């Protein structure tokens, strides 16, 4: 038995929170049997009273094969952890903090730039 699933997911990007449509395609192939000799084989489905519940099977296959990370695009830059802007569309507005160990050096650089 072959099971094919084509759908479009309304998803939220895991990096930037933007809503987008994600096409989802899945092909599965199973063997149907009335009794199992090998309990370890996941590709063999045991028929209960000569039938198989396709709704439950397709739901299970869909959930097990969903992507673990949904991204609006492969190069999504996400949100800035400081100011919260979407880095795909805006430049970060955060003021760069100077490492306290290098603060004196930063002051010297500021003085030389202001001359």
PDB file of N, CA, C and O in Angstrom, residues 18-83:
ATOM      1  N   UNK A  18       7.701  35.035  11.804  1.00  0.00           N
ATOM      2  CA  UNK A  18       6.861  35.412  10.666  1.00  0.00           C
ATOM      3  C   UNK A  18       6.006  34.226  10.227  1.00  0.00           C
ATOM      4  O   UNK A  18       6.475  33.094  10.174  1.00  0.00           O
ATOM      5  N   UNK A  19       4.745  34.496   9.879  1.00  0.00           N
ATOM      6  CA  UNK A  19       3.846  33.458   9.385  1.00  0.00           C
ATOM      7  C   UNK A  19       4.118  33.246   7.895  1.00  0.00           C
ATOM      8  O   UNK A  19       4.264  34.220   7.145  1.00  0.00           O
ATOM      9  N   UNK A  20       4.195  31.990   7.465  1.00  0.00           N
ATOM     10  CA  UNK A  20       4.449  31.676   6.059  1.00  0.00           C
ATOM     11  C   UNK A  20       3.817  30.339   5.718  1.00  0.00           C
ATOM     12  O   UNK A  20       3.433  29.577   6.599  1.00  0.00           O
ATOM     13  N   UNK A  21       3.683  30.067   4.423  1.00  0.00           N
ATOM     14  CA  UNK A  21       3.143  28.792   3.938  1.00  0.00           C
ATOM     15  C   UNK A  21       4.297  27.878   3.573  1.00  0.00           C
ATOM     16  O   UNK A  21       5.206  28.275   2.848  1.00  0.00           O
ATOM     17  N   UNK A  22       4.250  26.656   4.074  1.00  0.00           N
ATOM     18  CA  UNK A  22       5.308  25.677   3.816  1.00  0.00           C
ATOM     19  C   UNK A  22       4.711  24.477   3.101  1.00  0.00           C
ATOM     20  O   UNK A  22       3.873  23.760   3.672  1.00  0.00           O
ATOM     21  N   UNK A  23       5.105  24.223   1.846  1.00  0.00           N
ATOM     22  CA  UNK A  23       4.626  23.015   1.171  1.00  0.00           C
ATOM     23  C   UNK A  23       5.210  21.766   1.846  1.00  0.00           C
ATOM     24  O   UNK A  23       6.352  21.771   2.274  1.00  0.00           O
ATOM     25  N   UNK A  24       4.404  20.732   1.956  1.00  0.00           N
ATOM     26  CA  UNK A  24       4.829  19.509   2.630  1.00  0.00           C
ATOM     27  C   UNK A  24       4.416  18.324   1.777  1.00  0.00           C
ATOM     28  O   UNK A  24       3.244  18.177   1.432  1.00  0.00           O
ATOM     29  N   UNK A  25       5.381  17.480   1.412  1.00  0.00           N
ATOM     30  CA  UNK A  25       5.126  16.303   0.588  1.00  0.00           C
ATOM     31  C   UNK A  25       5.737  15.094   1.278  1.00  0.00           C
ATOM     32  O   UNK A  25       6.853  15.142   1.778  1.00  0.00           O
ATOM     33  N   UNK A  26       4.983  14.005   1.287  1.00  0.00           N
ATOM     34  CA  UNK A  26       5.446  12.795   1.949  1.00  0.00           C
ATOM     35  C   UNK A  26       4.948  11.580   1.189  1.00  0.00           C
ATOM     36  O   UNK A  26       3.775  11.498   0.835  1.00  0.00           O
ATOM     37  N   UNK A  27       5.851  10.650   0.906  1.00  0.00           N
ATOM     38  CA  UNK A  27       5.507   9.367   0.289  1.00  0.00           C
ATOM     39  C   UNK A  27       5.891   8.250   1.248  1.00  0.00           C
ATOM     40  O   UNK A  27       7.008   8.239   1.780  1.00  0.00           O
ATOM     41  N   UNK A  28       4.983   7.325   1.478  1.00  0.00           N
ATOM     42  CA  UNK A  28       5.245   6.165   2.343  1.00  0.00           C
ATOM     43  C   UNK A  28       4.752   4.911   1.639  1.00  0.00           C
ATOM     44  O   UNK A  28       3.776   4.945   0.905  1.00  0.00           O
ATOM     45  N   UNK A  29       5.422   3.826   1.923  1.00  0.00           N
ATOM     46  CA  UNK A  29       5.022   2.550   1.355  1.00  0.00           C
ATOM     47  C   UNK A  29       5.024   1.513   2.471  1.00  0.00           C
ATOM     48  O   UNK A  29       5.989   1.401   3.233  1.00  0.00           O
ATOM     49  N   UNK A  30       3.917   0.772   2.597  1.00  0.00           N
ATOM     50  CA  UNK A  30       3.769  -0.229   3.643  1.00  0.00           C
ATOM     51  C   UNK A  30       3.304  -1.551   3.044  1.00  0.00           C
ATOM     52  O   UNK A  30       2.607  -1.575   2.036  1.00  0.00           O
ATOM     53  N   UNK A  31       3.687  -2.616   3.693  1.00  0.00           N
ATOM     54  CA  UNK A  31       3.176  -3.944   3.367  1.00  0.00           C
ATOM     55  C   UNK A  31       2.097  -4.271   4.385  1.00  0.00           C
ATOM     56  O   UNK A  31       2.249  -4.010   5.578  1.00  0.00           O
ATOM     57  N   UNK A  32       0.990  -4.856   3.918  1.00  0.00           N
ATOM     58  CA  UNK A  32      -0.105  -5.226   4.801  1.00  0.00           C
ATOM     59  C   UNK A  32      -0.032  -6.719   5.088  1.00  0.00           C
ATOM     60  O   UNK A  32       0.248  -7.514   4.200  1.00  0.00           O
ATOM     61  N   UNK A  33      -0.274  -7.086   6.352  1.00  0.00           N
ATOM     62  CA  UNK A  33      -0.205  -8.503   6.736  1.00  0.00           C
ATOM     63  C   UNK A  33      -1.269  -8.796   7.785  1.00  0.00           C
ATOM     64  O   UNK A  33      -1.695  -7.917   8.531  1.00  0.00           O
ATOM     65  N   UNK A  34      -1.689 -10.051   7.827  1.00  0.00           N
ATOM     66  CA  UNK A  34      -2.667 -10.467   8.837  1.00  0.00           C
ATOM     67  C   UNK A  34      -1.980 -10.941  10.114  1.00  0.00           C
ATOM     68  O   UNK A  34      -2.581 -10.943  11.175  1.00  0.00           O
ATOM     69  N   UNK A  35      -0.712 -11.369  10.004  1.00  0.00           N
ATOM     70  CA  UNK A  35       0.064 -11.725  11.182  1.00  0.00           C
ATOM     71  C   UNK A  35       1.525 -11.385  10.927  1.00  0.00           C
ATOM     72  O   UNK A  35       1.999 -11.383   9.788  1.00  0.00           O
ATOM     73  N   UNK A  36       2.240 -11.071  11.999  1.00  0.00           N
ATOM     74  CA  UNK A  36       3.634 -10.648  11.882  1.00  0.00           C
ATOM     75  C   UNK A  36       4.578 -11.742  12.344  1.00  0.00           C
ATOM     76  O   UNK A  36       4.360 -12.366  13.376  1.00  0.00           O
ATOM     77  N   UNK A  37       5.627 -11.959  11.558  1.00  0.00           N
ATOM     78  CA  UNK A  37       6.692 -12.856  11.978  1.00  0.00           C
ATOM     79  C   UNK A  37       7.827 -12.048  12.590  1.00  0.00           C
ATOM     80  O   UNK A  37       8.509 -12.499  13.486  1.00  0.00           O
ATOM     81  N   UNK A  38       8.031 -10.839  12.055  1.00  0.00           N
ATOM     82  CA  UNK A  38       9.120  -9.969  12.506  1.00  0.00           C
ATOM     83  C   UNK A  38       8.510  -8.708  13.119  1.00  0.00           C
ATOM     84  O   UNK A  38       8.025  -7.841  12.416  1.00  0.00           O
ATOM     85  N   UNK A  39       8.508  -8.610  14.427  1.00  0.00           N
ATOM     86  CA  UNK A  39       7.891  -7.476  15.128  1.00  0.00           C
ATOM     87  C   UNK A  39       8.690  -6.192  14.974  1.00  0.00           C
ATOM     88  O   UNK A  39       8.210  -5.112  15.265  1.00  0.00           O
ATOM     89  N   UNK A  40       9.927  -6.274  14.520  1.00  0.00           N
ATOM     90  CA  UNK A  40      10.815  -5.111  14.425  1.00  0.00           C
ATOM     91  C   UNK A  40      10.620  -4.303  13.149  1.00  0.00           C
ATOM     92  O   UNK A  40      11.078  -3.174  13.062  1.00  0.00           O
ATOM     93  N   UNK A  41       9.980  -4.827  12.146  1.00  0.00           N
ATOM     94  CA  UNK A  41       9.840  -4.157  10.862  1.00  0.00           C
ATOM     95  C   UNK A  41       8.688  -3.155  10.918  1.00  0.00           C
ATOM     96  O   UNK A  41       7.530  -3.530  11.048  1.00  0.00           O
ATOM     97  N   UNK A  42       9.009  -1.848  10.808  1.00  0.00           N
ATOM     98  CA  UNK A  42       7.994  -0.793  10.868  1.00  0.00           C
ATOM     99  C   UNK A  42       7.256  -0.599   9.546  1.00  0.00           C
ATOM    100  O   UNK A  42       6.295   0.158   9.498  1.00  0.00           O
ATOM    101  N   UNK A  43       7.703  -1.249   8.491  1.00  0.00           N
ATOM    102  CA  UNK A  43       7.067  -1.077   7.186  1.00  0.00           C
ATOM    103  C   UNK A  43       5.949  -2.093   6.945  1.00  0.00           C
ATOM    104  O   UNK A  43       5.314  -2.068   5.906  1.00  0.00           O
ATOM    105  N   UNK A  44       5.728  -2.983   7.894  1.00  0.00           N
ATOM    106  CA  UNK A  44       4.650  -3.959   7.774  1.00  0.00           C
ATOM    107  C   UNK A  44       3.544  -3.558   8.747  1.00  0.00           C
ATOM    108  O   UNK A  44       3.782  -3.393   9.945  1.00  0.00           O
ATOM    109  N   UNK A  45       2.332  -3.380   8.223  1.00  0.00           N
ATOM    110  CA  UNK A  45       1.174  -3.027   9.049  1.00  0.00           C
ATOM    111  C   UNK A  45       0.315  -4.253   9.272  1.00  0.00           C
ATOM    112  O   UNK A  45       0.006  -4.990   8.341  1.00  0.00           O
ATOM    113  N   UNK A  46      -0.049  -4.453  10.518  1.00  0.00           N
ATOM    114  CA  UNK A  46      -0.906  -5.570  10.871  1.00  0.00           C
ATOM    115  C   UNK A  46      -2.360  -5.155  10.689  1.00  0.00           C
ATOM    116  O   UNK A  46      -2.805  -4.147  11.236  1.00  0.00           O
ATOM    117  N   UNK A  47      -3.089  -5.922   9.878  1.00  0.00           N
ATOM    118  CA  UNK A  47      -4.506  -5.638   9.650  1.00  0.00           C
ATOM    119  C   UNK A  47      -5.320  -6.123  10.838  1.00  0.00           C
ATOM    120  O   UNK A  47      -5.131  -7.239  11.323  1.00  0.00           O
ATOM    121  N   UNK A  48      -6.206  -5.274  11.313  1.00  0.00           N
ATOM    122  CA  UNK A  48      -7.104  -5.662  12.391  1.00  0.00           C
ATOM    123  C   UNK A  48      -8.479  -5.913  11.780  1.00  0.00           C
ATOM    124  O   UNK A  48      -9.083  -5.001  11.225  1.00  0.00           O
ATOM    125  N   UNK A  49      -8.953  -7.131  11.835  1.00  0.00           N
ATOM    126  CA  UNK A  49     -10.224  -7.544  11.217  1.00  0.00           C
ATOM    127  C   UNK A  49     -10.243  -7.268   9.717  1.00  0.00           C
ATOM    128  O   UNK A  49     -11.274  -6.924   9.157  1.00  0.00           O
ATOM    129  N   UNK A  50      -9.081  -7.382   9.074  1.00  0.00           N
ATOM    130  CA  UNK A  50      -8.989  -7.204   7.624  1.00  0.00           C
ATOM    131  C   UNK A  50      -9.022  -5.751   7.162  1.00  0.00           C
ATOM    132  O   UNK A  50      -9.142  -5.491   5.978  1.00  0.00           O
ATOM    133  N   UNK A  51      -8.910  -4.793   8.093  1.00  0.00           N
ATOM    134  CA  UNK A  51      -8.962  -3.373   7.709  1.00  0.00           C
ATOM    135  C   UNK A  51      -7.798  -2.610   8.344  1.00  0.00           C
ATOM    136  O   UNK A  51      -7.167  -3.068   9.300  1.00  0.00           O
ATOM    137  N   UNK A  52      -7.556  -1.442   7.797  1.00  0.00           N
ATOM    138  CA  UNK A  52      -6.556  -0.529   8.351  1.00  0.00           C
ATOM    139  C   UNK A  52      -7.186   0.870   8.401  1.00  0.00           C
ATOM    140  O   UNK A  52      -7.895   1.269   7.480  1.00  0.00           O
ATOM    141  N   UNK A  53      -6.986   1.577   9.484  1.00  0.00           N
ATOM    142  CA  UNK A  53      -7.532   2.922   9.659  1.00  0.00           C
ATOM    143  C   UNK A  53      -6.583   3.914   8.982  1.00  0.00           C
ATOM    144  O   UNK A  53      -5.547   4.289   9.537  1.00  0.00           O
ATOM    145  N   UNK A  54      -6.922   4.345   7.759  1.00  0.00           N
ATOM    146  CA  UNK A  54      -6.054   5.252   7.008  1.00  0.00           C
ATOM    147  C   UNK A  54      -5.969   6.628   7.643  1.00  0.00           C
ATOM    148  O   UNK A  54      -4.939   7.300   7.547  1.00  0.00           O
ATOM    149  N   UNK A  55      -7.021   7.065   8.298  1.00  0.00           N
ATOM    150  CA  UNK A  55      -6.989   8.361   8.971  1.00  0.00           C
ATOM    151  C   UNK A  55      -5.946   8.388  10.072  1.00  0.00           C
ATOM    152  O   UNK A  55      -5.129   9.299  10.151  1.00  0.00           O
ATOM    153  N   UNK A  56      -5.961   7.364  10.916  1.00  0.00           N
ATOM    154  CA  UNK A  56      -4.993   7.275  12.008  1.00  0.00           C
ATOM    155  C   UNK A  56      -3.582   7.080  11.466  1.00  0.00           C
ATOM    156  O   UNK A  56      -2.626   7.696  11.952  1.00  0.00           O
ATOM    157  N   UNK A  57      -3.432   6.246  10.431  1.00  0.00           N
ATOM    158  CA  UNK A  57      -2.125   6.001   9.837  1.00  0.00           C
ATOM    159  C   UNK A  57      -1.548   7.279   9.230  1.00  0.00           C
ATOM    160  O   UNK A  57      -0.391   7.618   9.471  1.00  0.00           O
ATOM    161  N   UNK A  58      -2.344   8.010   8.460  1.00  0.00           N
ATOM    162  CA  UNK A  58      -1.834   9.231   7.833  1.00  0.00           C
ATOM    163  C   UNK A  58      -1.515  10.288   8.881  1.00  0.00           C
ATOM    164  O   UNK A  58      -0.532  11.020   8.761  1.00  0.00           O
ATOM    165  N   UNK A  59      -2.292  10.384   9.945  1.00  0.00           N
ATOM    166  CA  UNK A  59      -2.018  11.328  11.026  1.00  0.00           C
ATOM    167  C   UNK A  59      -0.682  11.001  11.700  1.00  0.00           C
ATOM    168  O   UNK A  59       0.152  11.870  11.940  1.00  0.00           O
ATOM    169  N   UNK A  60      -0.462   9.716  11.977  1.00  0.00           N
ATOM    170  CA  UNK A  60       0.779   9.284  12.612  1.00  0.00           C
ATOM    171  C   UNK A  60       1.988   9.535  11.713  1.00  0.00           C
ATOM    172  O   UNK A  60       3.011  10.049  12.166  1.00  0.00           O
ATOM    173  N   UNK A  61       1.870   9.195  10.431  1.00  0.00           N
ATOM    174  CA  UNK A  61       2.969   9.404   9.488  1.00  0.00           C
ATOM    175  C   UNK A  61       3.270  10.896   9.346  1.00  0.00           C
ATOM    176  O   UNK A  61       4.427  11.312   9.329  1.00  0.00           O
ATOM    177  N   UNK A  62       2.233  11.718   9.284  1.00  0.00           N
ATOM    178  CA  UNK A  62       2.404  13.161   9.160  1.00  0.00           C
ATOM    179  C   UNK A  62       3.154  13.722  10.367  1.00  0.00           C
ATOM    180  O   UNK A  62       4.122  14.463  10.223  1.00  0.00           O
ATOM    181  N   UNK A  63       2.740  13.346  11.565  1.00  0.00           N
ATOM    182  CA  UNK A  63       3.373  13.874  12.777  1.00  0.00           C
ATOM    183  C   UNK A  63       4.819  13.413  12.893  1.00  0.00           C
ATOM    184  O   UNK A  63       5.708  14.200  13.231  1.00  0.00           O
ATOM    185  N   UNK A  64       5.084  12.157  12.592  1.00  0.00           N
ATOM    186  CA  UNK A  64       6.447  11.642  12.706  1.00  0.00           C
ATOM    187  C   UNK A  64       7.407  12.213  11.668  1.00  0.00           C
ATOM    188  O   UNK A  64       8.617  12.213  11.887  1.00  0.00           O
ATOM    189  N   UNK A  65       6.880  12.711  10.550  1.00  0.00           N
ATOM    190  CA  UNK A  65       7.746  13.215   9.485  1.00  0.00           C
ATOM    191  C   UNK A  65       7.733  14.737   9.348  1.00  0.00           C
ATOM    192  O   UNK A  65       8.333  15.266   8.414  1.00  0.00           O
ATOM    193  N   UNK A  66       7.077  15.425  10.260  1.00  0.00           N
ATOM    194  CA  UNK A  66       7.090  16.884  10.210  1.00  0.00           C
ATOM    195  C   UNK A  66       8.499  17.395  10.454  1.00  0.00           C
ATOM    196  O   UNK A  66       9.251  16.814  11.231  1.00  0.00           O
ATOM    197  N   UNK A  67       8.874  18.486   9.809  1.00  0.00           N
ATOM    198  CA  UNK A  67      10.203  19.051  10.065  1.00  0.00           C
ATOM    199  C   UNK A  67      10.315  19.522  11.519  1.00  0.00           C
ATOM    200  O   UNK A  67       9.349  20.026  12.088  1.00  0.00           O
ATOM    201  N   UNK A  68      11.498  19.363  12.101  1.00  0.00           N
ATOM    202  CA  UNK A  68      11.689  19.769  13.488  1.00  0.00           C
ATOM    203  C   UNK A  68      11.897  21.269  13.615  1.00  0.00           C
ATOM    204  O   UNK A  68      11.624  21.839  14.662  1.00  0.00           O
ATOM    205  N   UNK A  69      12.400  21.909  12.585  1.00  0.00           N
ATOM    206  CA  UNK A  69      12.614  23.347  12.600  1.00  0.00           C
ATOM    207  C   UNK A  69      11.974  23.925  11.344  1.00  0.00           C
ATOM    208  O   UNK A  69      12.301  23.523  10.239  1.00  0.00           O
ATOM    209  N   UNK A  70      11.064  24.863  11.531  1.00  0.00           N
ATOM    210  CA  UNK A  70      10.394  25.512  10.410  1.00  0.00           C
ATOM    211  C   UNK A  70      10.995  26.894  10.206  1.00  0.00           C
ATOM    212  O   UNK A  70      10.978  27.717  11.130  1.00  0.00           O
ATOM    213  N   UNK A  71      11.540  27.142   9.021  1.00  0.00           N
ATOM    214  CA  UNK A  71      12.141  28.436   8.701  1.00  0.00           C
ATOM    215  C   UNK A  71      11.434  29.039   7.502  1.00  0.00           C
ATOM    216  O   UNK A  71      11.131  28.343   6.534  1.00  0.00           O
ATOM    217  N   UNK A  72      11.193  30.354   7.555  1.00  0.00           N
ATOM    218  CA  UNK A  72      10.519  31.036   6.450  1.00  0.00           C
ATOM    219  C   UNK A  72      11.382  31.002   5.189  1.00  0.00           C
ATOM    220  O   UNK A  72      10.866  30.981   4.079  1.00  0.00           O
ATOM    221  N   UNK A  73      12.673  30.986   5.384  1.00  0.00           N
ATOM    222  CA  UNK A  73      13.626  30.808   4.279  1.00  0.00           C
ATOM    223  C   UNK A  73      14.930  30.291   4.870  1.00  0.00           C
ATOM    224  O   UNK A  73      15.188  30.440   6.056  1.00  0.00           O
ATOM    225  N   UNK A  74      15.731  29.691   4.056  1.00  0.00           N
ATOM    226  CA  UNK A  74      16.948  29.022   4.503  1.00  0.00           C
ATOM    227  C   UNK A  74      17.912  29.983   5.184  1.00  0.00           C
ATOM    228  O   UNK A  74      18.591  29.630   6.137  1.00  0.00           O
ATOM    229  N   UNK A  75      17.984  31.234   4.706  1.00  0.00           N
ATOM    230  CA  UNK A  75      18.930  32.207   5.252  1.00  0.00           C
ATOM    231  C   UNK A  75      18.274  33.189   6.233  1.00  0.00           C
ATOM    232  O   UNK A  75      18.732  34.313   6.385  1.00  0.00           O
ATOM    233  N   UNK A  76      17.219  32.776   6.911  1.00  0.00           N
ATOM    234  CA  UNK A  76      16.518  33.637   7.864  1.00  0.00           C
ATOM    235  C   UNK A  76      17.493  34.071   8.963  1.00  0.00           C
ATOM    236  O   UNK A  76      18.178  33.251   9.557  1.00  0.00           O
ATOM    237  N   UNK A  77      17.535  35.379   9.221  1.00  0.00           N
ATOM    238  CA  UNK A  77      18.474  35.923  10.200  1.00  0.00           C
ATOM    239  C   UNK A  77      17.865  36.047  11.591  1.00  0.00           C
ATOM    240  O   UNK A  77      18.558  36.320  12.554  1.00  0.00           O
ATOM    241  N   UNK A  78      16.545  35.887  11.705  1.00  0.00           N
ATOM    242  CA  UNK A  78      15.897  35.888  13.012  1.00  0.00           C
ATOM    243  C   UNK A  78      15.692  37.270  13.594  1.00  0.00           C
ATOM    244  O   UNK A  78      15.711  38.278  12.892  1.00  0.00           O
ATOM    245  N   UNK A  79      15.506  37.314  14.913  1.00  0.00           N
ATOM    246  CA  UNK A  79      15.275  38.551  15.647  1.00  0.00           C
ATOM    247  C   UNK A  79      16.514  38.916  16.441  1.00  0.00           C
ATOM    248  O   UNK A  79      17.223  38.050  16.942  1.00  0.00           O
ATOM    249  N   UNK A  80      16.740  40.219  16.587  1.00  0.00           N
ATOM    250  CA  UNK A  80      17.842  40.683  17.426  1.00  0.00           C
ATOM    251  C   UNK A  80      17.467  40.425  18.879  1.00  0.00           C
ATOM    252  O   UNK A  80      16.383  40.809  19.318  1.00  0.00           O
ATOM    253  N   UNK A  81      18.339  39.785  19.650  1.00  0.00           N
ATOM    254  CA  UNK A  81      18.014  39.524  21.049  1.00  0.00           C
ATOM    255  C   UNK A  81      17.979  40.787  21.905  1.00  0.00           C
ATOM    256  O   UNK A  81      17.389  40.803  22.973  1.00  0.00           O
ATOM    257  N   UNK A  82      18.585  41.872  21.420  1.00  0.00           N
ATOM    258  CA  UNK A  82      18.610  43.112  22.188  1.00  0.00           C
ATOM    259  C   UNK A  82      17.406  43.997  21.937  1.00  0.00           C
ATOM    260  O   UNK A  82      16.648  44.324  22.849  1.00  0.00           O
ATOM    261  N   UNK A  83      17.205  44.392  20.673  1.00  0.00           N
ATOM    262  CA  UNK A  83      16.128  45.342  20.360  1.00  0.00           C
ATOM    263  C   UNK A  83      14.901  44.670  19.756  1.00  0.00           C
ATOM    264  O   UNK A  83      13.840  45.283  19.671  1.00  0.00           O
TER     265      UNK A  83
END
